[in-house]
């Protein structure tokens, strides 16, 4: 392992994800183990440009493995998208003698990191954190499992009242561009149908599924809707369906940001601990501009550009499974 790097910085950026704190803890403690200094940047790229960074010691990350959110705070920065902003960030990092970066976040975070490296040369290793699970190069992203469990628990509760009233519920889960969360929620909660960004569904198909369900004496139904599905806004879909399949009393529920908060699941804590630690060791091993991930239970380094630009496909077997089990 290279001993050239003596001081790194870590930050969280973009939408928060449960498990970010566990990953920060792993980063700080792995740095302590290898006797290198680590600075925590507060507020993502905004904090980097403003030079908001302080040295973190092992005790600073005590009692956070179980906490949702990120103690370093996060932001989506417009300023960092400008060359001027990135120059500010580079001079703040140089002032603090930072030699490498660990970036915790998703697509936007890694896009910023890649440009920043091209312009200013700071080696960066990304740790995939997003409830969307939409990053290529890792089976799962940190936060996905917790968000899934939150969504499934919410759907279970809606199921109780849907059954009591014989109602049709449209339940919106997060996922602007990715249907992973919606698809897994649908399978794990036994939903009738799922609407995804990755798969075109027509109103005719939707109406047919509901008519068939009614024929099979299914008195209530749960439809999981990904935010970015191809049909449009959940309220509008529900209205349109009402006019086509009058039989159901229809309601809409949006789970929204509830999915982003809460204590991380065991699986997310484990993934965060592994990836946070691997990211530091990757930097020390001389890796640059890669995302660390777990693929088939093996550590994998994916160039940031590939992780961002390659679309992680929906597993068609899982989609088929959702359809079979909804009969
Ligand atoms: O990217 C994660 C995510 O939770 C998406 O699923 C969702 O569309 C978006 O962030 C919401 O962002 P914001 O917190 O800015 O409303």
Short mmCIF file of N, CA and C in Angstrom, two decimals, residues 221-289:
data_model
loop_
_atom_site.label_atom_id
_atom_site.label_comp_id
_atom_site.label_asym_id
_atom_site.label_seq_id
_atom_site.Cartn_x
_atom_site.Cartn_y
_atom_site.Cartn_z
N UNK A 221 -56.63 -3.69 -4.54
CA UNK A 221 -55.39 -3.78 -5.32
C UNK A 221 -54.39 -2.70 -4.91
N UNK A 222 -53.13 -3.06 -5.02
CA UNK A 222 -52.05 -2.12 -4.71
C UNK A 222 -51.18 -1.97 -5.96
N UNK A 223 -51.03 -0.75 -6.42
CA UNK A 223 -50.15 -0.52 -7.58
C UNK A 223 -49.00 0.38 -7.13
N UNK A 224 -47.79 -0.10 -7.34
CA UNK A 224 -46.61 0.69 -6.95
C UNK A 224 -46.19 1.53 -8.15
N UNK A 225 -46.02 2.83 -7.91
CA UNK A 225 -45.70 3.75 -8.99
C UNK A 225 -44.34 4.40 -8.71
N UNK A 226 -43.39 4.18 -9.60
CA UNK A 226 -42.11 4.89 -9.45
C UNK A 226 -42.33 6.34 -9.89
N UNK A 227 -41.78 7.26 -9.11
CA UNK A 227 -41.88 8.70 -9.41
C UNK A 227 -41.72 9.02 -10.91
N UNK A 228 -40.70 8.42 -11.53
CA UNK A 228 -40.38 8.76 -12.93
C UNK A 228 -40.99 7.79 -13.93
N UNK A 229 -42.13 7.16 -13.61
CA UNK A 229 -42.72 6.18 -14.53
C UNK A 229 -43.12 6.84 -15.86
N UNK A 230 -43.42 6.02 -16.86
CA UNK A 230 -43.64 6.57 -18.21
C UNK A 230 -45.04 7.18 -18.40
N UNK A 231 -45.98 6.90 -17.50
CA UNK A 231 -47.35 7.41 -17.71
C UNK A 231 -47.56 8.83 -17.20
N UNK A 232 -46.84 9.21 -16.15
CA UNK A 232 -46.99 10.58 -15.65
C UNK A 232 -47.19 10.66 -14.15
N UNK A 233 -47.85 11.72 -13.71
CA UNK A 233 -48.02 11.96 -12.27
C UNK A 233 -49.01 10.96 -11.67
N UNK A 234 -48.72 10.52 -10.47
CA UNK A 234 -49.52 9.46 -9.85
C UNK A 234 -51.00 9.86 -9.72
N UNK A 235 -51.26 11.11 -9.30
CA UNK A 235 -52.65 11.58 -9.14
C UNK A 235 -53.39 11.49 -10.48
N UNK A 236 -52.70 11.90 -11.55
CA UNK A 236 -53.35 11.90 -12.87
C UNK A 236 -53.61 10.47 -13.36
N UNK A 237 -52.67 9.58 -13.06
CA UNK A 237 -52.87 8.18 -13.47
C UNK A 237 -54.12 7.63 -12.75
N UNK A 238 -54.21 7.93 -11.46
CA UNK A 238 -55.35 7.43 -10.66
C UNK A 238 -56.66 7.98 -11.23
N UNK A 239 -56.69 9.27 -11.59
CA UNK A 239 -57.91 9.89 -12.14
C UNK A 239 -58.31 9.22 -13.45
N UNK A 240 -57.30 9.03 -14.32
CA UNK A 240 -57.57 8.44 -15.63
C UNK A 240 -58.12 7.02 -15.46
N UNK A 241 -57.54 6.27 -14.54
CA UNK A 241 -57.97 4.90 -14.33
C UNK A 241 -59.39 4.83 -13.79
N UNK A 242 -59.72 5.81 -12.96
CA UNK A 242 -61.07 5.86 -12.40
C UNK A 242 -62.09 5.91 -13.52
N UNK A 243 -61.79 6.71 -14.55
CA UNK A 243 -62.75 6.84 -15.64
C UNK A 243 -62.79 5.58 -16.52
N UNK A 244 -61.69 4.81 -16.50
CA UNK A 244 -61.68 3.61 -17.35
C UNK A 244 -62.20 2.37 -16.64
N UNK A 245 -61.85 2.24 -15.36
CA UNK A 245 -62.30 1.08 -14.57
C UNK A 245 -63.04 1.63 -13.36
N UNK A 246 -64.30 1.83 -13.52
CA UNK A 246 -65.08 2.51 -12.48
C UNK A 246 -65.23 1.71 -11.20
N UNK A 247 -65.02 0.37 -11.29
CA UNK A 247 -65.39 -0.51 -10.19
C UNK A 247 -64.70 -0.20 -8.85
N UNK A 248 -63.54 0.40 -8.90
CA UNK A 248 -62.78 0.58 -7.66
C UNK A 248 -62.96 1.96 -7.03
N UNK A 249 -62.98 1.97 -5.71
CA UNK A 249 -62.85 3.21 -4.95
C UNK A 249 -61.34 3.44 -4.84
N UNK A 250 -60.84 4.58 -5.37
CA UNK A 250 -59.40 4.75 -5.56
C UNK A 250 -58.79 5.78 -4.61
N UNK A 251 -57.59 5.50 -4.14
CA UNK A 251 -56.85 6.44 -3.31
C UNK A 251 -55.38 6.47 -3.76
N UNK A 252 -54.71 7.59 -3.41
CA UNK A 252 -53.28 7.72 -3.73
C UNK A 252 -52.50 7.95 -2.44
N UNK A 253 -51.35 7.30 -2.31
CA UNK A 253 -50.46 7.56 -1.16
C UNK A 253 -49.05 7.76 -1.69
N UNK A 254 -48.38 8.80 -1.20
CA UNK A 254 -47.01 9.08 -1.64
C UNK A 254 -46.07 8.85 -0.45
N UNK A 255 -45.16 7.91 -0.57
CA UNK A 255 -44.27 7.62 0.57
C UNK A 255 -43.17 8.69 0.67
N UNK A 256 -42.70 9.17 -0.48
CA UNK A 256 -41.79 10.33 -0.52
C UNK A 256 -40.53 10.21 0.33
N UNK A 257 -40.18 11.31 0.99
CA UNK A 257 -38.90 11.38 1.69
C UNK A 257 -38.81 10.51 2.93
N UNK A 258 -39.91 9.91 3.34
CA UNK A 258 -39.83 8.94 4.45
C UNK A 258 -38.80 7.86 4.11
N UNK A 259 -38.69 7.58 2.80
CA UNK A 259 -37.76 6.53 2.36
C UNK A 259 -36.30 6.91 2.53
N UNK A 260 -36.03 8.20 2.65
CA UNK A 260 -34.63 8.62 2.72
C UNK A 260 -34.10 8.65 4.15
N UNK A 261 -35.05 8.65 5.14
CA UNK A 261 -34.58 8.78 6.52
C UNK A 261 -34.56 7.45 7.25
N UNK A 262 -34.23 7.52 8.53
CA UNK A 262 -34.30 6.35 9.39
C UNK A 262 -32.98 5.65 9.57
N UNK A 263 -32.97 4.82 10.60
CA UNK A 263 -31.77 4.06 10.94
C UNK A 263 -31.46 3.05 9.83
N UNK A 264 -30.20 2.98 9.38
CA UNK A 264 -29.89 2.04 8.30
C UNK A 264 -30.07 0.59 8.72
N UNK A 265 -30.50 -0.22 7.77
CA UNK A 265 -30.68 -1.67 8.02
C UNK A 265 -29.31 -2.32 8.26
N UNK A 266 -29.34 -3.54 8.76
CA UNK A 266 -28.09 -4.29 8.96
C UNK A 266 -27.32 -4.42 7.65
N UNK A 267 -28.05 -4.72 6.56
CA UNK A 267 -27.38 -4.90 5.25
C UNK A 267 -26.70 -3.60 4.82
N UNK A 268 -27.37 -2.46 5.04
CA UNK A 268 -26.76 -1.18 4.65
C UNK A 268 -25.56 -0.83 5.52
N UNK A 269 -25.64 -1.15 6.81
CA UNK A 269 -24.49 -0.86 7.69
C UNK A 269 -23.27 -1.68 7.26
N UNK A 270 -23.55 -2.92 6.88
CA UNK A 270 -22.46 -3.81 6.46
C UNK A 270 -21.84 -3.32 5.15
N UNK A 271 -22.71 -2.99 4.20
CA UNK A 271 -22.23 -2.50 2.90
C UNK A 271 -21.45 -1.19 3.08
N UNK A 272 -21.98 -0.29 3.92
CA UNK A 272 -21.33 1.00 4.15
C UNK A 272 -19.97 0.80 4.82
N UNK A 273 -19.90 -0.13 5.76
CA UNK A 273 -18.63 -0.38 6.46
C UNK A 273 -17.58 -0.91 5.49
N UNK A 274 -18.03 -1.84 4.63
CA UNK A 274 -17.08 -2.40 3.66
C UNK A 274 -16.62 -1.34 2.67
N UNK A 275 -17.58 -0.64 2.05
CA UNK A 275 -17.22 0.28 0.97
C UNK A 275 -16.46 1.51 1.48
N UNK A 276 -16.81 1.99 2.67
CA UNK A 276 -16.09 3.13 3.23
C UNK A 276 -14.63 2.78 3.44
N UNK A 277 -14.41 1.59 3.98
CA UNK A 277 -13.05 1.14 4.27
C UNK A 277 -12.28 0.85 2.96
N UNK A 278 -12.95 0.17 2.01
CA UNK A 278 -12.29 -0.15 0.74
C UNK A 278 -11.90 1.13 -0.01
N UNK A 279 -12.72 2.18 0.13
CA UNK A 279 -12.44 3.42 -0.61
C UNK A 279 -11.11 4.02 -0.17
N UNK A 280 -10.87 4.03 1.13
CA UNK A 280 -9.61 4.58 1.64
C UNK A 280 -8.44 3.72 1.14
N UNK A 281 -8.60 2.41 1.23
CA UNK A 281 -7.51 1.52 0.81
C UNK A 281 -7.28 1.62 -0.70
N UNK A 282 -8.36 1.88 -1.44
CA UNK A 282 -8.21 2.05 -2.90
C UNK A 282 -7.34 3.28 -3.19
N UNK A 283 -7.61 4.38 -2.48
CA UNK A 283 -6.79 5.59 -2.66
C UNK A 283 -5.33 5.29 -2.33
N UNK A 284 -5.11 4.59 -1.22
CA UNK A 284 -3.73 4.28 -0.80
C UNK A 284 -3.05 3.33 -1.79
N UNK A 285 -3.86 2.50 -2.46
CA UNK A 285 -3.30 1.58 -3.45
C UNK A 285 -3.04 2.27 -4.79
N UNK A 286 -3.40 3.55 -4.88
CA UNK A 286 -3.13 4.30 -6.11
C UNK A 286 -4.28 4.34 -7.09
N UNK A 287 -5.48 3.84 -6.69
CA UNK A 287 -6.63 3.95 -7.59
C UNK A 287 -7.06 5.41 -7.69
N UNK A 288 -7.49 5.78 -8.89
CA UNK A 288 -7.91 7.17 -9.11
C UNK A 288 -9.20 7.18 -9.90
N UNK A 289 -10.10 8.05 -9.48
CA UNK A 289 -11.33 8.26 -10.26
C UNK A 289 -12.10 6.98 -10.53
#
